[in-house]
mmCIF file of C-alpha atoms in Angstrom:
data_model
loop_
_atom_site.group_PDB
_atom_site.id
_atom_site.type_symbol
_atom_site.label_atom_id
_atom_site.label_comp_id
_atom_site.label_asym_id
_atom_site.label_seq_id
_atom_site.Cartn_x
_atom_site.Cartn_y
_atom_site.Cartn_z
ATOM 1 C CA UNK T 23 0.000 0.000 0.000
ATOM 2 C CA UNK T 24 1.357 3.450 -0.918
ATOM 3 C CA UNK T 25 2.975 5.487 1.836
ATOM 4 C CA UNK T 26 4.613 2.669 3.773
ATOM 5 C CA UNK T 27 8.247 3.072 4.836
ATOM 6 C CA UNK T 28 10.643 5.919 3.990
ATOM 7 C CA UNK T 29 10.611 5.243 0.248
ATOM 8 C CA UNK T 30 7.684 4.151 -1.890
ATOM 9 C CA UNK T 31 6.319 4.628 -5.403
ATOM 10 C CA UNK T 32 3.910 7.594 -5.316
ATOM 11 C CA UNK T 33 0.612 7.302 -7.153
ATOM 12 C CA UNK T 34 -0.626 10.876 -7.492
ATOM 13 C CA UNK T 35 -3.277 9.903 -10.026
ATOM 14 C CA UNK T 36 -4.715 7.366 -7.588
ATOM 15 C CA UNK T 37 -4.595 9.950 -4.816
ATOM 16 C CA UNK T 38 -6.675 12.446 -6.797
ATOM 17 C CA UNK T 39 -8.991 9.667 -7.956
ATOM 18 C CA UNK T 40 -9.713 8.847 -4.316
ATOM 19 C CA UNK T 41 -10.291 12.518 -3.557
ATOM 20 C CA UNK T 42 -12.954 12.796 -6.245
ATOM 21 C CA UNK T 43 -14.685 9.423 -6.034
ATOM 22 C CA UNK T 44 -14.172 8.250 -2.435
ATOM 23 C CA UNK T 45 -14.916 11.332 -0.338
ATOM 24 C CA UNK T 46 -18.647 11.245 -1.198
ATOM 25 C CA UNK T 47 -18.758 8.006 0.823
ATOM 26 C CA UNK T 48 -18.342 10.071 3.988
ATOM 27 C CA UNK T 49 -21.457 12.012 2.981
ATOM 28 C CA UNK T 50 -23.489 8.957 1.980
ATOM 29 C CA UNK T 51 -22.692 7.073 5.198
ATOM 30 C CA UNK T 52 -22.793 10.041 7.548
ATOM 31 C CA UNK T 53 -25.247 9.380 10.425
ATOM 32 C CA UNK T 54 -27.919 12.045 10.686
ATOM 33 C CA UNK T 55 -27.662 13.883 13.998
ATOM 34 C CA UNK T 56 -30.728 15.880 15.130
ATOM 35 C CA UNK T 57 -28.489 18.843 16.038
ATOM 36 C CA UNK T 58 -26.257 18.514 12.976
ATOM 37 C CA UNK T 59 -22.562 19.313 13.354
ATOM 38 C CA UNK T 60 -22.967 20.489 16.957
ATOM 39 C CA UNK T 61 -24.718 17.288 17.904
ATOM 40 C CA UNK T 62 -22.021 15.154 16.323
ATOM 41 C CA UNK T 63 -19.311 17.155 18.059
ATOM 42 C CA UNK T 64 -21.025 16.672 21.423
ATOM 43 C CA UNK T 65 -21.268 12.966 20.705
ATOM 44 C CA UNK T 66 -17.662 12.382 19.653
ATOM 45 C CA UNK T 67 -15.672 15.334 21.020
ATOM 46 C CA UNK T 68 -13.933 15.177 24.394
ATOM 47 C CA UNK T 69 -11.944 17.943 26.073
ATOM 48 C CA UNK T 70 -11.427 19.565 29.449
ATOM 49 C CA UNK T 71 -11.348 23.267 30.261
ATOM 50 C CA UNK T 72 -7.848 22.756 31.636
ATOM 51 C CA UNK T 73 -6.731 21.795 28.107
ATOM 52 C CA UNK T 74 -7.763 25.219 26.799
ATOM 53 C CA UNK T 75 -6.156 26.936 29.773
ATOM 54 C CA UNK T 76 -2.839 25.181 29.133
ATOM 55 C CA UNK T 77 -2.892 26.184 25.442
ATOM 56 C CA UNK T 78 -3.510 29.869 26.215
ATOM 57 C CA UNK T 79 -0.985 29.861 29.059
ATOM 58 C CA UNK T 80 1.737 28.296 26.915
ATOM 59 C CA UNK T 81 0.992 30.765 24.093
ATOM 60 C CA UNK T 82 1.704 33.579 26.550
ATOM 61 C CA UNK T 83 4.849 31.747 27.652
ATOM 62 C CA UNK T 84 6.092 31.518 24.031
ATOM 63 C CA UNK T 85 5.481 35.243 23.563
ATOM 64 C CA UNK T 86 7.434 36.009 26.735
ATOM 65 C CA UNK T 87 10.251 33.601 25.825
ATOM 66 C CA UNK T 88 10.488 35.184 22.375
ATOM 67 C CA UNK T 89 10.804 38.610 23.976
ATOM 68 C CA UNK T 90 13.571 37.374 26.303
ATOM 69 C CA UNK T 91 15.463 35.630 23.497
ATOM 70 C CA UNK T 92 15.143 38.690 21.265
ATOM 71 C CA UNK T 93 16.251 41.134 23.930
ATOM 72 C CA UNK T 94 19.133 39.192 25.445
ATOM 73 C CA UNK T 95 20.336 36.908 22.622
ATOM 74 C CA UNK T 96 19.160 37.784 19.119
ATOM 75 C CA UNK T 97 19.313 41.576 19.268
ATOM 76 C CA UNK T 98 22.777 41.649 20.946
ATOM 77 C CA UNK T 99 23.917 39.213 18.254
ATOM 78 C CA UNK T 100 22.729 41.558 15.481
ATOM 79 C CA UNK T 101 24.633 44.397 17.180
ATOM 80 C CA UNK T 102 27.738 42.243 17.472
ATOM 81 C CA UNK T 103 27.537 41.276 13.781
ATOM 82 C CA UNK T 104 26.874 44.915 12.816
ATOM 83 C CA UNK T 105 23.912 43.989 10.618
ATOM 84 C CA UNK T 106 22.114 46.602 8.563
ATOM 85 C CA UNK T 107 19.015 48.079 10.228
ATOM 86 C CA UNK T 108 16.582 46.339 7.888
ATOM 87 C CA UNK T 109 18.184 42.921 8.468
ATOM 88 C CA UNK T 110 18.717 43.540 12.182
ATOM 89 C CA UNK T 111 14.930 43.885 12.401
ATOM 90 C CA UNK T 112 14.252 40.626 10.575
ATOM 91 C CA UNK T 113 17.017 38.469 12.039
ATOM 92 C CA UNK T 114 15.396 37.954 15.502
ATOM 93 C CA UNK T 115 12.135 36.864 13.853
ATOM 94 C CA UNK T 116 13.822 34.084 11.864
ATOM 95 C CA UNK T 117 16.206 33.163 14.693
ATOM 96 C CA UNK T 118 13.258 32.656 17.035
ATOM 97 C CA UNK T 119 11.399 30.440 14.579
ATOM 98 C CA UNK T 120 14.575 28.454 13.863
ATOM 99 C CA UNK T 121 14.989 27.863 17.600
ATOM 100 C CA UNK T 122 11.396 26.761 18.104
ATOM 101 C CA UNK T 123 11.113 24.553 15.010
ATOM 102 C CA UNK T 124 14.335 22.754 15.928
ATOM 103 C CA UNK T 125 12.888 21.984 19.355
ATOM 104 C CA UNK T 126 9.336 21.162 18.192
ATOM 105 C CA UNK T 127 10.311 18.888 15.288
ATOM 106 C CA UNK T 128 12.838 17.060 17.470
ATOM 107 C CA UNK T 129 10.086 16.484 20.033
ATOM 108 C CA UNK T 130 7.665 15.309 17.322
ATOM 109 C CA UNK T 131 10.255 12.968 15.802
ATOM 110 C CA UNK T 132 10.992 11.557 19.254
ATOM 111 C CA UNK T 133 7.295 10.815 19.812
ATOM 112 C CA UNK T 134 6.729 9.249 16.378
ATOM 113 C CA UNK T 135 9.919 7.205 16.112
ATOM 114 C CA UNK T 136 10.884 6.383 19.720
ATOM 115 C CA UNK T 137 7.625 6.049 21.670
ATOM 116 C CA UNK T 138 6.353 2.816 20.159
ATOM 117 C CA UNK T 139 4.263 4.207 17.281
ATOM 118 C CA UNK T 140 4.459 2.516 13.865
ATOM 119 C CA UNK T 141 2.286 4.972 11.952
ATOM 120 C CA UNK T 142 5.127 6.465 9.931
ATOM 121 C CA UNK T 143 6.073 3.051 8.498
ATOM 122 C CA UNK T 144 2.476 1.759 8.412
ATOM 123 C CA UNK T 145 0.227 4.829 8.118
ATOM 124 C CA UNK T 146 -2.841 2.740 7.312
ATOM 125 C CA UNK T 147 -3.013 1.666 11.003
ATOM 126 C CA UNK T 148 -3.694 5.237 12.190
ATOM 127 C CA UNK T 149 -7.330 4.473 13.041
ATOM 128 C CA UNK T 150 -6.702 0.985 14.399
ATOM 129 C CA UNK T 151 -8.314 0.701 17.819
ATOM 130 C CA UNK T 152 -9.854 4.186 17.676
ATOM 131 C CA UNK T 153 -12.608 4.776 20.240
ATOM 132 C CA UNK T 154 -14.590 7.802 21.347
ATOM 133 C CA UNK T 155 -12.821 9.653 24.152
ATOM 134 C CA UNK T 156 -9.852 7.298 24.243
ATOM 135 C CA UNK T 157 -6.965 8.223 26.528
ATOM 136 C CA UNK T 158 -4.367 10.480 24.897
ATOM 137 C CA UNK T 159 -0.832 9.322 25.787
ATOM 138 C CA UNK T 160 1.074 11.899 27.828
ATOM 139 C CA UNK T 161 3.795 12.397 25.204
ATOM 140 C CA UNK T 162 1.222 13.235 22.512
ATOM 141 C CA UNK T 163 -0.752 15.392 24.927
ATOM 142 C CA UNK T 164 2.275 17.617 25.552
ATOM 143 C CA UNK T 165 3.220 17.547 21.890
ATOM 144 C CA UNK T 166 -0.232 18.912 21.113
ATOM 145 C CA UNK T 167 0.012 21.473 23.913
ATOM 146 C CA UNK T 168 3.359 22.741 22.615
ATOM 147 C CA UNK T 169 2.279 22.891 18.984
ATOM 148 C CA UNK T 170 -1.209 24.281 19.574
ATOM 149 C CA UNK T 171 0.058 27.037 21.853
ATOM 150 C CA UNK T 172 2.822 27.954 19.396
ATOM 151 C CA UNK T 173 0.381 28.401 16.513
ATOM 152 C CA UNK T 174 -1.826 30.533 18.745
ATOM 153 C CA UNK T 175 1.265 32.607 19.557
ATOM 154 C CA UNK T 176 2.203 32.671 15.839
ATOM 155 C CA UNK T 177 -1.164 34.157 14.852
ATOM 156 C CA UNK T 178 -0.533 37.009 17.279
ATOM 157 C CA UNK T 179 3.097 37.343 16.136
ATOM 158 C CA UNK T 180 2.283 37.395 12.410
ATOM 159 C CA UNK T 181 -0.205 40.234 12.898
ATOM 160 C CA UNK T 182 1.519 42.304 15.581
ATOM 161 C CA UNK T 183 5.214 41.380 15.779
ATOM 162 C CA UNK T 184 6.574 40.154 12.454
ATOM 163 C CA UNK T 185 7.416 42.022 9.260
ATOM 164 C CA UNK T 186 4.302 42.009 7.058
ATOM 165 C CA UNK T 187 4.955 40.294 3.730
ATOM 166 C CA UNK T 188 2.972 39.529 0.585
ATOM 167 C CA UNK T 189 2.021 36.054 1.850
ATOM 168 C CA UNK T 190 1.353 37.019 5.470
ATOM 169 C CA UNK T 191 -2.410 36.715 4.947
ATOM 170 C CA UNK T 192 -1.973 33.170 3.628
ATOM 171 C CA UNK T 193 0.278 32.488 6.623
ATOM 172 C CA UNK T 194 -2.465 33.688 8.992
ATOM 173 C CA UNK T 195 -4.977 31.392 7.256
ATOM 174 C CA UNK T 196 -2.471 28.547 7.578
ATOM 175 C CA UNK T 197 -2.092 29.206 11.316
ATOM 176 C CA UNK T 198 -5.872 29.275 11.793
ATOM 177 C CA UNK T 199 -6.348 26.022 9.851
ATOM 178 C CA UNK T 200 -3.505 24.331 11.709
ATOM 179 C CA UNK T 201 -4.838 25.451 15.086
ATOM 180 C CA UNK T 202 -8.329 24.226 14.191
ATOM 181 C CA UNK T 203 -6.901 20.937 12.957
ATOM 182 C CA UNK T 204 -4.828 20.467 16.121
ATOM 183 C CA UNK T 205 -7.778 21.287 18.384
ATOM 184 C CA UNK T 206 -10.277 19.278 16.357
ATOM 185 C CA UNK T 207 -8.055 16.195 16.012
ATOM 186 C CA UNK T 208 -7.383 16.234 19.755
ATOM 187 C CA UNK T 209 -11.042 16.459 20.784
ATOM 188 C CA UNK T 210 -12.139 13.581 18.515
ATOM 189 C CA UNK T 211 -8.964 11.598 19.333
ATOM 190 C CA UNK T 212 -7.351 11.686 15.900
ATOM 191 C CA UNK T 213 -4.152 12.696 17.694
ATOM 192 C CA UNK T 214 -1.924 10.129 15.974
ATOM 193 C CA UNK T 215 -2.983 11.510 12.592
ATOM 194 C CA UNK T 216 -2.288 15.047 13.781
ATOM 195 C CA UNK T 217 1.169 14.075 15.030
ATOM 196 C CA UNK T 218 2.029 12.707 11.600
ATOM 197 C CA UNK T 219 0.898 15.977 9.980
ATOM 198 C CA UNK T 220 3.225 17.911 12.292
ATOM 199 C CA UNK T 221 6.122 15.578 11.514
ATOM 200 C CA UNK T 222 5.741 16.250 7.787
ATOM 201 C CA UNK T 223 5.613 20.046 8.134
ATOM 202 C CA UNK T 224 8.135 21.305 10.678
ATOM 203 C CA UNK T 225 11.441 19.865 9.477
ATOM 204 C CA UNK T 226 11.985 22.043 6.399
ATOM 205 C CA UNK T 227 11.051 25.173 8.351
ATOM 206 C CA UNK T 228 14.232 24.691 10.391
ATOM 207 C CA UNK T 229 16.405 25.176 7.312
ATOM 208 C CA UNK T 230 14.223 27.904 5.844
ATOM 209 C CA UNK T 231 14.697 30.083 8.916
ATOM 210 C CA UNK T 232 18.402 29.220 9.142
ATOM 211 C CA UNK T 233 18.867 30.166 5.471
ATOM 212 C CA UNK T 234 17.143 33.499 6.105
ATOM 213 C CA UNK T 235 19.406 34.153 9.097
ATOM 214 C CA UNK T 236 22.403 33.583 6.826
ATOM 215 C CA UNK T 237 21.021 35.961 4.185
ATOM 216 C CA UNK T 238 20.407 38.651 6.800
ATOM 217 C CA UNK T 239 23.941 38.153 8.186
ATOM 218 C CA UNK T 240 25.799 38.797 4.920
ATOM 219 C CA UNK T 241 25.598 42.621 4.477
ATOM 220 C CA UNK T 242 27.003 44.857 7.220
ATOM 221 C CA UNK T 243 26.418 48.479 8.221
ATOM 222 C CA UNK T 244 29.674 49.658 6.668
ATOM 223 C CA UNK T 245 28.637 48.334 3.245
ATOM 224 C CA UNK T 246 30.858 45.241 3.355
ATOM 225 C CA UNK T 247 29.612 41.692 2.794
ATOM 226 C CA UNK T 248 30.691 38.484 4.510
ATOM 227 C CA UNK T 249 30.562 36.020 1.632
ATOM 228 C CA UNK T 250 30.645 32.865 3.775
ATOM 229 C CA UNK T 251 27.046 33.560 4.795
ATOM 230 C CA UNK T 252 26.008 33.467 1.136
ATOM 231 C CA UNK T 253 27.476 29.962 0.819
ATOM 232 C CA UNK T 254 25.898 28.801 4.075
ATOM 233 C CA UNK T 255 22.565 30.289 3.031
ATOM 234 C CA UNK T 256 22.669 28.460 -0.316
ATOM 235 C CA UNK T 257 23.458 25.175 1.422
ATOM 236 C CA UNK T 258 20.570 25.658 3.863
ATOM 237 C CA UNK T 259 18.245 26.592 0.997
ATOM 238 C CA UNK T 260 19.265 23.426 -0.857
ATOM 239 C CA UNK T 261 18.470 21.280 2.198
ATOM 240 C CA UNK T 262 15.216 23.190 2.643
ATOM 241 C CA UNK T 263 14.162 22.607 -0.976
ATOM 242 C CA UNK T 264 14.938 18.885 -0.907
ATOM 243 C CA UNK T 265 13.253 18.401 2.474
ATOM 244 C CA UNK T 266 10.156 20.314 1.289
ATOM 245 C CA UNK T 267 9.860 18.001 -1.722
ATOM 246 C CA UNK T 268 10.270 14.922 0.467
ATOM 247 C CA UNK T 269 8.158 15.802 3.517
ATOM 248 C CA UNK T 270 5.377 17.966 2.041
ATOM 249 C CA UNK T 271 5.126 16.850 -1.585
ATOM 250 C CA UNK T 272 5.979 13.153 -1.078
ATOM 251 C CA UNK T 273 5.350 11.980 2.494
ATOM 252 C CA UNK T 274 2.412 14.196 3.443
ATOM 253 C CA UNK T 275 0.108 13.262 0.513
ATOM 254 C CA UNK T 276 0.608 9.511 0.944
ATOM 255 C CA UNK T 277 1.093 9.169 4.679
ATOM 256 C CA UNK T 278 -1.735 11.554 5.587
ATOM 257 C CA UNK T 279 -4.082 12.443 2.700
ATOM 258 C CA UNK T 280 -4.217 8.899 1.360
ATOM 259 C CA UNK T 281 -4.597 7.460 4.858
ATOM 260 C CA UNK T 282 -7.813 9.335 5.621
ATOM 261 C CA UNK T 283 -9.558 8.266 2.407
ATOM 262 C CA UNK T 284 -12.292 5.705 3.176
ATOM 263 C CA UNK T 285 -10.670 2.781 1.339
ATOM 264 C CA UNK T 286 -7.548 3.104 3.522
ATOM 265 C CA UNK T 287 -8.947 4.567 6.753
ATOM 266 C CA UNK T 288 -11.399 1.700 7.180
ATOM 267 C CA UNK T 289 -8.945 -1.145 6.653
ATOM 268 C CA UNK T 290 -8.582 -1.532 10.427
ATOM 269 C CA UNK T 291 -11.723 0.355 11.481
ATOM 270 C CA UNK T 292 -14.857 -0.362 9.461
ATOM 271 C CA UNK T 293 -17.340 1.602 11.571
ATOM 272 C CA UNK T 294 -18.248 5.275 11.188
ATOM 273 C CA UNK T 295 -15.332 7.718 11.460
ATOM 274 C CA UNK T 296 -16.753 11.081 12.550
ATOM 275 C CA UNK T 297 -15.873 14.251 10.646
ATOM 276 C CA UNK T 298 -14.153 12.327 7.872
ATOM 277 C CA UNK T 299 -15.199 14.859 5.232
ATOM 278 C CA UNK T 300 -14.258 17.866 7.391
ATOM 279 C CA UNK T 301 -10.776 16.501 8.099
ATOM 280 C CA UNK T 302 -10.197 15.748 4.445
ATOM 281 C CA UNK T 303 -11.122 19.287 3.444
ATOM 282 C CA UNK T 304 -8.811 20.836 6.063
ATOM 283 C CA UNK T 305 -5.900 18.543 5.230
ATOM 284 C CA UNK T 306 -6.288 19.212 1.507
ATOM 285 C CA UNK T 307 -6.463 22.951 2.193
ATOM 286 C CA UNK T 308 -3.066 22.661 3.893
ATOM 287 C CA UNK T 309 -1.809 20.740 0.855
ATOM 288 C CA UNK T 310 -2.947 23.551 -1.452
ATOM 289 C CA UNK T 311 -1.071 26.099 0.668
ATOM 290 C CA UNK T 312 2.016 23.889 0.554
ATOM 291 C CA UNK T 313 1.768 23.950 -3.239
ATOM 292 C CA UNK T 314 1.246 27.746 -3.160
ATOM 293 C CA UNK T 315 4.480 28.242 -1.203
ATOM 294 C CA UNK T 316 6.236 25.634 -3.363
ATOM 295 C CA UNK T 317 5.665 27.938 -6.341
ATOM 296 C CA UNK T 318 7.571 30.696 -4.494
ATOM 297 C CA UNK T 319 10.397 28.250 -3.802
ATOM 298 C CA UNK T 320 10.640 27.108 -7.426
ATOM 299 C CA UNK T 321 10.619 30.714 -8.693
ATOM 300 C CA UNK T 322 13.443 31.557 -6.305
ATOM 301 C CA UNK T 323 15.393 28.457 -7.357
ATOM 302 C CA UNK T 324 14.960 29.267 -11.061
ATOM 303 C CA UNK T 325 16.150 32.837 -10.488
ATOM 304 C CA UNK T 326 19.264 31.573 -8.726
ATOM 305 C CA UNK T 327 20.064 28.910 -11.336
ATOM 306 C CA UNK T 328 19.516 31.253 -14.290
ATOM 307 C CA UNK T 329 21.549 34.050 -12.734
ATOM 308 C CA UNK T 330 18.573 36.430 -12.655
ATOM 309 C CA UNK T 331 19.116 36.749 -8.923
ATOM 310 C CA UNK T 332 22.762 37.257 -7.983
ATOM 311 C CA UNK T 333 22.093 36.982 -4.256
ATOM 312 C CA UNK T 334 19.490 34.902 -2.474
ATOM 313 C CA UNK T 335 16.643 37.001 -1.098
ATOM 314 C CA UNK T 336 13.018 36.660 -0.029
ATOM 315 C CA UNK T 337 10.890 37.185 -3.155
ATOM 316 C CA UNK T 338 7.793 37.661 -0.981
ATOM 317 C CA UNK T 339 9.174 41.120 -0.186
ATOM 318 C CA UNK T 340 9.460 42.383 -3.758
ATOM 319 C CA UNK T 341 6.545 44.746 -3.251
ATOM 320 C CA UNK T 342 6.729 45.222 0.478
ATOM 321 C CA UNK T 343 8.996 48.225 0.384
ATOM 322 C CA UNK T 344 11.533 46.402 2.549
ATOM 323 C CA UNK T 345 14.889 45.444 1.097
ATOM 324 C CA UNK T 346 15.678 41.799 1.764
ATOM 325 C CA UNK T 347 19.422 42.239 1.984
ATOM 326 C CA UNK T 348 19.510 45.806 3.238
ATOM 327 C CA UNK T 349 21.247 47.437 0.276
ATOM 328 C CA UNK T 350 22.534 50.937 0.987
ATOM 329 C CA UNK T 351 21.035 53.884 -0.883
ATOM 330 C CA UNK T 352 22.547 57.294 -1.303
ATOM 331 C CA UNK T 353 20.661 60.349 -0.085
ATOM 332 C CA UNK T 354 22.615 63.523 -0.812
ATOM 333 C CA UNK T 355 26.034 63.132 0.775
ATOM 334 C CA UNK T 356 25.250 60.345 3.250
ATOM 335 C CA UNK T 357 24.542 56.638 2.869
ATOM 336 C CA UNK T 358 21.419 55.282 4.565
ATOM 337 C CA UNK T 359 19.438 52.057 4.530
ATOM 338 C CA UNK T 360 15.864 51.929 3.272
ATOM 339 C CA UNK T 361 13.540 50.436 5.894
ATOM 340 C CA UNK T 362 9.995 51.371 4.718
ATOM 341 C CA UNK T 363 7.883 50.515 7.756
ATOM 342 C CA UNK T 364 9.566 47.306 8.865
ATOM 343 C CA UNK T 365 9.430 45.866 12.360
ATOM 344 C CA UNK T 366 11.943 46.941 14.972
ATOM 345 C CA UNK T 367 14.564 44.551 16.258
ATOM 346 C CA UNK T 368 12.712 44.078 19.542
ATOM 347 C CA UNK T 369 9.903 42.307 17.717
ATOM 348 C CA UNK T 370 7.344 45.123 17.887
ATOM 349 C CA UNK T 371 6.104 46.992 14.836
ATOM 350 C CA UNK T 372 6.617 50.708 15.273
ATOM 351 C CA UNK T 373 5.559 52.975 12.441
ATOM 352 C CA UNK T 374 5.192 56.716 12.253
ATOM 353 C CA UNK T 375 3.371 58.932 9.808
ATOM 354 C CA UNK T 376 5.522 61.752 8.537
ATOM 355 C CA UNK T 377 4.408 65.234 7.729
ATOM 356 C CA UNK T 378 3.959 64.317 4.079
ATOM 357 C CA UNK T 379 1.504 61.579 5.024
ATOM 358 C CA UNK T 380 3.889 58.731 4.234
ATOM 359 C CA UNK T 381 4.522 55.849 6.588
ATOM 360 C CA UNK T 382 8.078 55.108 7.659
ATOM 361 C CA UNK T 383 10.041 53.522 10.459
ATOM 362 C CA UNK T 384 12.143 55.179 13.122
ATOM 363 C CA UNK T 385 15.247 54.184 11.223
ATOM 364 C CA UNK T 386 16.691 56.667 8.720
ATOM 365 C CA UNK T 387 14.462 56.499 5.676
ATOM 366 C CA UNK T 388 15.685 57.477 2.219
ATOM 367 C CA UNK T 389 12.987 58.843 -0.011
#
């Protein structure tokens, strides 16, 4: 069966065939609840108020930890490296995400590979032994608490702390969908499925954020460039690209999307699986966003290979008014760095409206 083991022959045609012709089975066999969706959720969903409290509390903890890391580690590091103002503002954002994703994926990998679960090698057993309100193992409970609280924190950070980019809205939608999926899969005890989704999505983010840190570290305030960071950034981007293809374009469709199709999901559990259609729609929505971002990655790769782009940069910022590598611009007799309304290095957006009605940051702004 497709999706078993590390390597397998992918059948994308069969995957889309199942999407079109199998999903209606969830509708045809869906029990009719008098109260509709709410009634079904009351019947199959299980959660405690303490679960919600822990999620919100940990989200606040992540926000506080980010502030501490930014203030005492990341920002002093940008000062030590003498980064340009525009990159000094972005570096802590990527450094924080690199730190968290390294921790979170390592935790997820530990749970999946070293806690007695076989779902990565045999994903078709995900629903084996599923029961309403079954006990969630402690390691998965805390994995869910860590991940759910981080995505709640990330929604706040994307809107209020991070540099706003052309795909930030899509990122917000992604965070909302992921948070709903985490919460929903926990309450109906599809936690093993959710853990596999997390495993397939966090690994490449480690190298994406590390590559961005390298890009931000290359140009310095005095106009010089440390070329070693360009090489390191290219290496990280190469690992990121390969891992994206493997985990999101190869593993995720066949270890997750294929697994929840009726013909596979009911191999070990033939009874009614609640919210089968809803989970399929959410998981496929995440797949579509993965493809959306994959287009950005391919465009960037093509630009690098064809020589159109001499230095690696974030193409999402082409129209943001923020320079990805902090190139100096000349204004009269002095050299300044354009920063068009970017976030400050302490992780808080701070914009001012000038007398001419334009928006700019507190850094020197060259018109």
